CSV table of C-alpha atoms in Angstrom, one decimal:
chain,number,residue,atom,x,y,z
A,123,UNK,CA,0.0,0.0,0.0
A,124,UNK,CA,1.1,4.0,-0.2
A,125,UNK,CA,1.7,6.2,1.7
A,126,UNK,CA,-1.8,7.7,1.2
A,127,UNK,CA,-3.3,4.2,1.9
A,128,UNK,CA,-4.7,3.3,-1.9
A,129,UNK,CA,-3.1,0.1,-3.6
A,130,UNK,CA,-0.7,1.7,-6.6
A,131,UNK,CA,-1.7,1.0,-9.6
A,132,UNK,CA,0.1,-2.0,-11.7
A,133,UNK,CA,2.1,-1.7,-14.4
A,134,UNK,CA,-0.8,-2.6,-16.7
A,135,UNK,CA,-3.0,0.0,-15.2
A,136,UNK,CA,-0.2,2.8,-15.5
A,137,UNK,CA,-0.3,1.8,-19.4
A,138,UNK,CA,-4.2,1.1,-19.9
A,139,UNK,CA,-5.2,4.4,-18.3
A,140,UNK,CA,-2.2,6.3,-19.0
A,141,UNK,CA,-4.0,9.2,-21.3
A,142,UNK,CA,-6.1,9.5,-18.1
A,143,UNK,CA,-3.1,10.0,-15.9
A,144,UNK,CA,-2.0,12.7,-18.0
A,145,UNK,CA,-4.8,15.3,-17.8
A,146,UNK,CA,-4.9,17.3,-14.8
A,147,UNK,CA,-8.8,17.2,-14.7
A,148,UNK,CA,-8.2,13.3,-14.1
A,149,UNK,CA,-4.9,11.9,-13.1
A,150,UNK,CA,-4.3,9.5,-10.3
A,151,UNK,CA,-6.6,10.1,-8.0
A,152,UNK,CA,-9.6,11.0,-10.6
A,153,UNK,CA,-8.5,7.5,-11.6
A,154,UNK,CA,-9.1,5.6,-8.4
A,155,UNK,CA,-12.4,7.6,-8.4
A,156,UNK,CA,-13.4,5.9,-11.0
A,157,UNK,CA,-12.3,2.2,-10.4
A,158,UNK,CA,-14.2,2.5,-6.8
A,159,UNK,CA,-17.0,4.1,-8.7
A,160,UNK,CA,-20.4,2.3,-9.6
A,161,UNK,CA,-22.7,2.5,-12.2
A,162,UNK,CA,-25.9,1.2,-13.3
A,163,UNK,CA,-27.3,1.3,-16.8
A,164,UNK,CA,-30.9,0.4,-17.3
A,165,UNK,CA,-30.6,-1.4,-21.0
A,166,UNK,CA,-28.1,-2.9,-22.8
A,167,UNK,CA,-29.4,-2.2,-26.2
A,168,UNK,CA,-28.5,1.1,-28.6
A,169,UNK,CA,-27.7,3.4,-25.8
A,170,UNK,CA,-26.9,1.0,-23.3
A,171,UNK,CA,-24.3,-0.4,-25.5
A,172,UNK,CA,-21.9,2.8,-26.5
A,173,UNK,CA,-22.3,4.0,-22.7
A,174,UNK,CA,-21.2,0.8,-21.2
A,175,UNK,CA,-18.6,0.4,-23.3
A,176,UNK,CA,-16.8,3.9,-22.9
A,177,UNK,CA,-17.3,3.1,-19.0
A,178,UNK,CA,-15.7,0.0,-19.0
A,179,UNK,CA,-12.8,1.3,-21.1
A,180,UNK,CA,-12.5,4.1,-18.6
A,181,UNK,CA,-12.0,2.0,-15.8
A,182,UNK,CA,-15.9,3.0,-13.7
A,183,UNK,CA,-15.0,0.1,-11.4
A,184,UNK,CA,-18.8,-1.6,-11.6
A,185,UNK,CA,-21.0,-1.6,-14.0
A,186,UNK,CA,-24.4,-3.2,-13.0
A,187,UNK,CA,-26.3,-4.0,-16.5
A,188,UNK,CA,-30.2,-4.3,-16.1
A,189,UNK,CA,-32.2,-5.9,-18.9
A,190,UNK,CA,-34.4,-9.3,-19.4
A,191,UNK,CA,-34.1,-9.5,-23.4
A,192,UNK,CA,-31.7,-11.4,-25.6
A,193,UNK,CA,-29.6,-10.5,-28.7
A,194,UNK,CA,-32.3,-10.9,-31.8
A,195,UNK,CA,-30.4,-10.2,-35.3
A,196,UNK,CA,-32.4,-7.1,-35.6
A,197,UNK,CA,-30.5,-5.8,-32.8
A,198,UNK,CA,-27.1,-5.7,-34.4
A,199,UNK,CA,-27.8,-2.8,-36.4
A,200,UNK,CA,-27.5,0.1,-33.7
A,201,UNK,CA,-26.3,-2.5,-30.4
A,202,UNK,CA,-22.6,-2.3,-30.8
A,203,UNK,CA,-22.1,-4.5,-27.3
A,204,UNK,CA,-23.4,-7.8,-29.4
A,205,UNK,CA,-22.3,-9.7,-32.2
A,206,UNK,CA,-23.6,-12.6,-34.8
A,207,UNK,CA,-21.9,-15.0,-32.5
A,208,UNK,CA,-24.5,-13.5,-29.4
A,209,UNK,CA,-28.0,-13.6,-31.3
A,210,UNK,CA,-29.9,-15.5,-28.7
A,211,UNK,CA,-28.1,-15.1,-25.9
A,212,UNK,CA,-29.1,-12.9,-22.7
A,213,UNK,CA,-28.3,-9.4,-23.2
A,214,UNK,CA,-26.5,-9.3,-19.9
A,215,UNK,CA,-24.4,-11.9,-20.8
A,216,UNK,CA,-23.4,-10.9,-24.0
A,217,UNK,CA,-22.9,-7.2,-22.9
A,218,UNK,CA,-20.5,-8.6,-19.4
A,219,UNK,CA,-18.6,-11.2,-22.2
A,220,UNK,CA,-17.8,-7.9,-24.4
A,221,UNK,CA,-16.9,-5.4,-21.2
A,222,UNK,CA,-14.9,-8.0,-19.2
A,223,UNK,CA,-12.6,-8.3,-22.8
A,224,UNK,CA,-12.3,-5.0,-23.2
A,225,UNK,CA,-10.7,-4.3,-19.0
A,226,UNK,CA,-10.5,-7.2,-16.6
A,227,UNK,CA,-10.3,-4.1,-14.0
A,228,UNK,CA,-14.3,-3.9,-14.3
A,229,UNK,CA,-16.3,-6.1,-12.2
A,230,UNK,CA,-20.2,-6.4,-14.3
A,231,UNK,CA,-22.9,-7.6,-12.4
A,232,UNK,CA,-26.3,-8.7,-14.5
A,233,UNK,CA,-29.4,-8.2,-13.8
A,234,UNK,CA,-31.8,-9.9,-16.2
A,235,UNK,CA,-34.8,-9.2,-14.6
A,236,UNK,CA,-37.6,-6.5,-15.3
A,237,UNK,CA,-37.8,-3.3,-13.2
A,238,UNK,CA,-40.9,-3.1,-11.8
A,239,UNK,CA,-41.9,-0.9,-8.3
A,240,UNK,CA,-41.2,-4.0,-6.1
A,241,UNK,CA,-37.2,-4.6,-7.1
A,242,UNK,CA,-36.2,-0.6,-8.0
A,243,UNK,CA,-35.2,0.3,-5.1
A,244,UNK,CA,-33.5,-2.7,-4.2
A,245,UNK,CA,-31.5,-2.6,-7.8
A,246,UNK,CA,-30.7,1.2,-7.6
A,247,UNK,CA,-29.7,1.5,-4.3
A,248,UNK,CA,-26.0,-0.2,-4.2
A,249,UNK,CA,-25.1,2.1,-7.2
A,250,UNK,CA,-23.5,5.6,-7.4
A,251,UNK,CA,-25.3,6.9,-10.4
A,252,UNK,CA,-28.1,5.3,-13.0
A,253,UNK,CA,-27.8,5.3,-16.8
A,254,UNK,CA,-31.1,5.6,-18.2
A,255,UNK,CA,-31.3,4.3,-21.7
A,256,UNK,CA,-34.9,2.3,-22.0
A,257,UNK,CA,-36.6,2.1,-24.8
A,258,UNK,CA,-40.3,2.8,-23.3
A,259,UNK,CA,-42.4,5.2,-20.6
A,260,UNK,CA,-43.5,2.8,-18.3
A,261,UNK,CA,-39.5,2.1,-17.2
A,262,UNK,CA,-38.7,5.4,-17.7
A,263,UNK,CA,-41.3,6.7,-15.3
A,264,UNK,CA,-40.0,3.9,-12.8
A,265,UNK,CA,-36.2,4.9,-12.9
A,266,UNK,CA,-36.8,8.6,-12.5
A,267,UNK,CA,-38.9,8.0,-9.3
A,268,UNK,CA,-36.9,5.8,-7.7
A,269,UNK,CA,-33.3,7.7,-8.6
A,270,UNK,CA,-35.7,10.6,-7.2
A,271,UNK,CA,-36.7,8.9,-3.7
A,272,UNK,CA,-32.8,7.4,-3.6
A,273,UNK,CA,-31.4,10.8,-4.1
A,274,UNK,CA,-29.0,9.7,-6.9
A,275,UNK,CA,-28.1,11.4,-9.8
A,276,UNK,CA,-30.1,10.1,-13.2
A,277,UNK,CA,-28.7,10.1,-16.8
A,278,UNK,CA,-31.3,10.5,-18.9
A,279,UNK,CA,-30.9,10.0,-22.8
A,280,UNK,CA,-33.8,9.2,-25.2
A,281,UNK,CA,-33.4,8.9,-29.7
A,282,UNK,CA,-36.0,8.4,-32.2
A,283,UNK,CA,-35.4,8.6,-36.0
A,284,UNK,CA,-32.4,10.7,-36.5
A,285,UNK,CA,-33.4,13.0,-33.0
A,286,UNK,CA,-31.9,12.7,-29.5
A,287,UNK,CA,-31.9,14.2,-26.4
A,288,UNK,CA,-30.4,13.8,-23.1
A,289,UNK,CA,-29.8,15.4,-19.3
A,290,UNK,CA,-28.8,14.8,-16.0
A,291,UNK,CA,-31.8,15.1,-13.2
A,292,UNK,CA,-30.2,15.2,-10.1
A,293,UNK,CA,-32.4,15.3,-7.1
A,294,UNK,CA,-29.7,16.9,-4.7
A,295,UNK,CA,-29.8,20.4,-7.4
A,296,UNK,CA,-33.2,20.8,-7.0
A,297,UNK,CA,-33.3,21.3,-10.5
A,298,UNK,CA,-35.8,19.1,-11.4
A,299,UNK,CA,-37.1,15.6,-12.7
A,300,UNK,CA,-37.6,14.1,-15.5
A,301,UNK,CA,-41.7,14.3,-15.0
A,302,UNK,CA,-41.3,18.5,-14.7
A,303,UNK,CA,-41.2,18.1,-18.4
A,304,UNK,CA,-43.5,15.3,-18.8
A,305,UNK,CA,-45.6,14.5,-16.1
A,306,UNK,CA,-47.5,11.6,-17.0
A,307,UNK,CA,-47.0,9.2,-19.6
A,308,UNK,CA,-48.7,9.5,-23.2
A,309,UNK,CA,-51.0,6.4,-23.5
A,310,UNK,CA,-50.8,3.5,-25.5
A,311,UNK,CA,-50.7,3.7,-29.4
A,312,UNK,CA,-50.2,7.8,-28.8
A,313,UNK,CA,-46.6,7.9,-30.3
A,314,UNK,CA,-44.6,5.2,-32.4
A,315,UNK,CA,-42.3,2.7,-31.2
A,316,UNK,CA,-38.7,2.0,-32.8
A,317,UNK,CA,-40.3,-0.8,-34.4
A,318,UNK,CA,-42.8,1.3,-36.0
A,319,UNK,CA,-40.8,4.3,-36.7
A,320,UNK,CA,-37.4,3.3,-37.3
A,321,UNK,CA,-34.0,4.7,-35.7
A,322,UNK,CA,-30.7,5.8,-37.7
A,323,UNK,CA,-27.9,3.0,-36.2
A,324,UNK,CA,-25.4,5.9,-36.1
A,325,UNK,CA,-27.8,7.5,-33.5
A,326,UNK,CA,-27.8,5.5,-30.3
A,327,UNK,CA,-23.7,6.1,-30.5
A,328,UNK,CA,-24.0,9.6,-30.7
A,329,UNK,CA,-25.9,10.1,-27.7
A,330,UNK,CA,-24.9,7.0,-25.8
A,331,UNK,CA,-21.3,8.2,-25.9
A,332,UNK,CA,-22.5,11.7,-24.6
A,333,UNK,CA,-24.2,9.8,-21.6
A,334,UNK,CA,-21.2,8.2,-20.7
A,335,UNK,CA,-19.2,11.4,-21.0
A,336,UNK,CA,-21.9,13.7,-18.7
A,337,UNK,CA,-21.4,10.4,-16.3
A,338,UNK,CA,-17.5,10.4,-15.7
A,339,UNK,CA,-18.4,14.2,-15.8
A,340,UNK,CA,-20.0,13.4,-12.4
A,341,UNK,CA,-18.6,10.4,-10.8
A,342,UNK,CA,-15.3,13.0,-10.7
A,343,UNK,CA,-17.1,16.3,-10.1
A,344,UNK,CA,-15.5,17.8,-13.6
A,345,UNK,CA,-16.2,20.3,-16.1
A,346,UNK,CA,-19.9,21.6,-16.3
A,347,UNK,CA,-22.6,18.7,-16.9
A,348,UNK,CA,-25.8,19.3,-18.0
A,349,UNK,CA,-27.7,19.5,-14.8
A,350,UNK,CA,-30.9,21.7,-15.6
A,351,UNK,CA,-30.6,21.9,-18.5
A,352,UNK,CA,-31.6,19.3,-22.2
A,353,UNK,CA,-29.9,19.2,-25.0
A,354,UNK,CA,-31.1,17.5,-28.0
A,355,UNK,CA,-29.6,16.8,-31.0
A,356,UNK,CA,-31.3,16.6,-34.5
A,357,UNK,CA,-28.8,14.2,-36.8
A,358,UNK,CA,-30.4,15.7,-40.3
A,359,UNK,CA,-28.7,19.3,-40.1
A,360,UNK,CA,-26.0,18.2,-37.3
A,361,UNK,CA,-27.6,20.6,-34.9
A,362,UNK,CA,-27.5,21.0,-31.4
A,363,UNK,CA,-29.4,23.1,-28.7
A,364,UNK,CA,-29.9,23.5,-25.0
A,365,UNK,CA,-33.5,24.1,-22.8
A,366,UNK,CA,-32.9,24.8,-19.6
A,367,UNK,CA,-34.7,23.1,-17.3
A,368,UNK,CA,-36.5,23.7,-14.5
A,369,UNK,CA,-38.0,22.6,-11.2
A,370,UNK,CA,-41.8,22.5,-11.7
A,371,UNK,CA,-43.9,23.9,-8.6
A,372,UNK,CA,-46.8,21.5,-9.5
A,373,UNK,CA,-44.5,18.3,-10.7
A,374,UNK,CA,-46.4,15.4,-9.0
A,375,UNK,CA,-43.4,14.0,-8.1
A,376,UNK,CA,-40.9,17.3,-6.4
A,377,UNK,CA,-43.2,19.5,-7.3
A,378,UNK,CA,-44.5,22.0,-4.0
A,379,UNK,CA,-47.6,19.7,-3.6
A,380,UNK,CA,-46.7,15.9,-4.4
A,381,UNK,CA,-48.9,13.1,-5.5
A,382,UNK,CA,-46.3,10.7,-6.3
A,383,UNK,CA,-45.0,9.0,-3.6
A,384,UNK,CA,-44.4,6.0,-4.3
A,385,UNK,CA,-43.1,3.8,-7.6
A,386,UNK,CA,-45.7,2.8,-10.0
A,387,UNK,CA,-45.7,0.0,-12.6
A,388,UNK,CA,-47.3,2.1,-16.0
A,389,UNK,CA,-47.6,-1.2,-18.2
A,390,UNK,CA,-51.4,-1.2,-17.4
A,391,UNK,CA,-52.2,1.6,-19.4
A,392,UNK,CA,-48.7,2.8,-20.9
A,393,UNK,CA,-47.7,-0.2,-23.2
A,394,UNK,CA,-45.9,0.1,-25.7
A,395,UNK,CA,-42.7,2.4,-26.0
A,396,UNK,CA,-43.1,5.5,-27.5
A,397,UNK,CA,-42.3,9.1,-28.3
A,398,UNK,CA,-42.3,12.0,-26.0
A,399,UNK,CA,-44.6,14.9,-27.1
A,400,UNK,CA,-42.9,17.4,-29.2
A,401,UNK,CA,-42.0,20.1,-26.6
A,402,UNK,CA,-38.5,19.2,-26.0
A,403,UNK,CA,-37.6,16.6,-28.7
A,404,UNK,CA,-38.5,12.7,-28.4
A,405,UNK,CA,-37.2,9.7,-27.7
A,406,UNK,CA,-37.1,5.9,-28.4
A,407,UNK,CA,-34.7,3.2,-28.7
């Protein structure tokens, strides 16, 4: 051990992080951050993918990976974690296969299982920060509440088409939530699914890798992330733009008033994954 009580790093680590070590914003010690660090991503599909891997390769010491699908060839398009050789297999498996090759240093934890209000908590809690990249409202809804009653910080990215958007709601800013935007969810057949509508491949990497930028941003308290604020990006004209965002007084869930207070399982009534009204941009993937 050193002198200041951390293990040193090995030889291998000097070398795999070295362009890390080298930046003041980082270095050694924003490098141990980051190998004690946890993160959970909700999804291993098109944003899931380029997030987890830019967080392994960084060193984020855990990654916990939540989903309950497996690799269908239709998947390989835009899901850059899985291969041919996957199709079939669980998601978190193929997607703790890929990010164990890429750094040995990360331990991956699956959870193939589907959020619902009786495990969130329980799944969130052991975490640092969530990675929100669902595909539908009903577990959207469910991760913002429960990063909201957990206190911890929620990166939020959505695409549809050739659109994306993403932020960072974190309860402890009193800057707002994700339902201060959009309180309740559209219902079912009110917006088109991926399936129905189609998403650019390029897309999910665009914004997936911007996720797992903002995250680092915040696991090592760096640079200015995009707390209040949404930016969404429109892949046609290679445009970008900011909203700020802000807390809602009558939000149902940290609003002045609340009527949320506990989790709530939308499938009922919200079914099928959709697209956010038009106000801010959409989402889907």
């Amino acid at each position: 051990m050193s002198e200041n009580g951390f293990r040193p790093f090995t030889p291998d680590q000097v070398s795999r992080y070295a362009r890390h070590l080298i930046l003041p914003e980082v270095g050694g010690a924003g490098q141990r951050k980051l190998l004690n660090s946890s993160v959970l991503l909700l999804g291993a599909g098109g944003l899931g993918s380029p997030a987890a891997l830019y967080l392994a390769a960084a060193g984020v010491g855990t990654l916990g990976i939540v989903d309950f699908d497996e690799v269908d060839a239709s998947n390989l398009q835009r899901q850059i974690l899985h291969g041919t050789a996957d199709v079939g297999k669980p998601k978190t498996q193929s997607a703790a296969e890929t990010l164990q090759s890429i750094n040995p240093d990360v331990k991956v934890i699956e959870h193939r299982l589907h959020v619902n209000s009786e495990n969130a908590l329980q799944v969130f809690e052991p975490y640092d920060l969530i990675i929100d990249g669902t595909d539908n409202f009903p577990t959207r809804y469910l991760a913002n509440d429960a990063a909201f009653f957990l206190k911890k910080p929620l990166v939020h990215g959505a695409i549809y088409r050739f659109e994306g958007q993403m932020a960072d709601f974190t309860p402890a800013a009193g800057t707002g939530c994700y339902r201060c935007l959009f309180a309740t969810p559209p219902p079912p057949g009110a917006v088109p699914s991926c399936a129905e509508a189609g998403v650019f491949g390029v897309l999910p990497g665009i914004i997936g890798s911007m996720m797992a930028f903002e995250t680092i941003k915040l696991l090592l308290e760096i640079g200015e992330p995009l707390i209040g604020k949404l930016l969404i990006f429109e892949g046609m004209d290679m445009s970008f733009r900011k909203v700020n965002l802000r807390r809602n007084a009558r939000c149902p869930l940290c609003g002045d008033e609340p009527t949320v207070h506990g989790l709530i399982d939308y499938e009922a009534f919200c079914g099928a994954p959709a697209v956010e009204p038009s106000e801010a941009t959409v989402q889907v993937g």
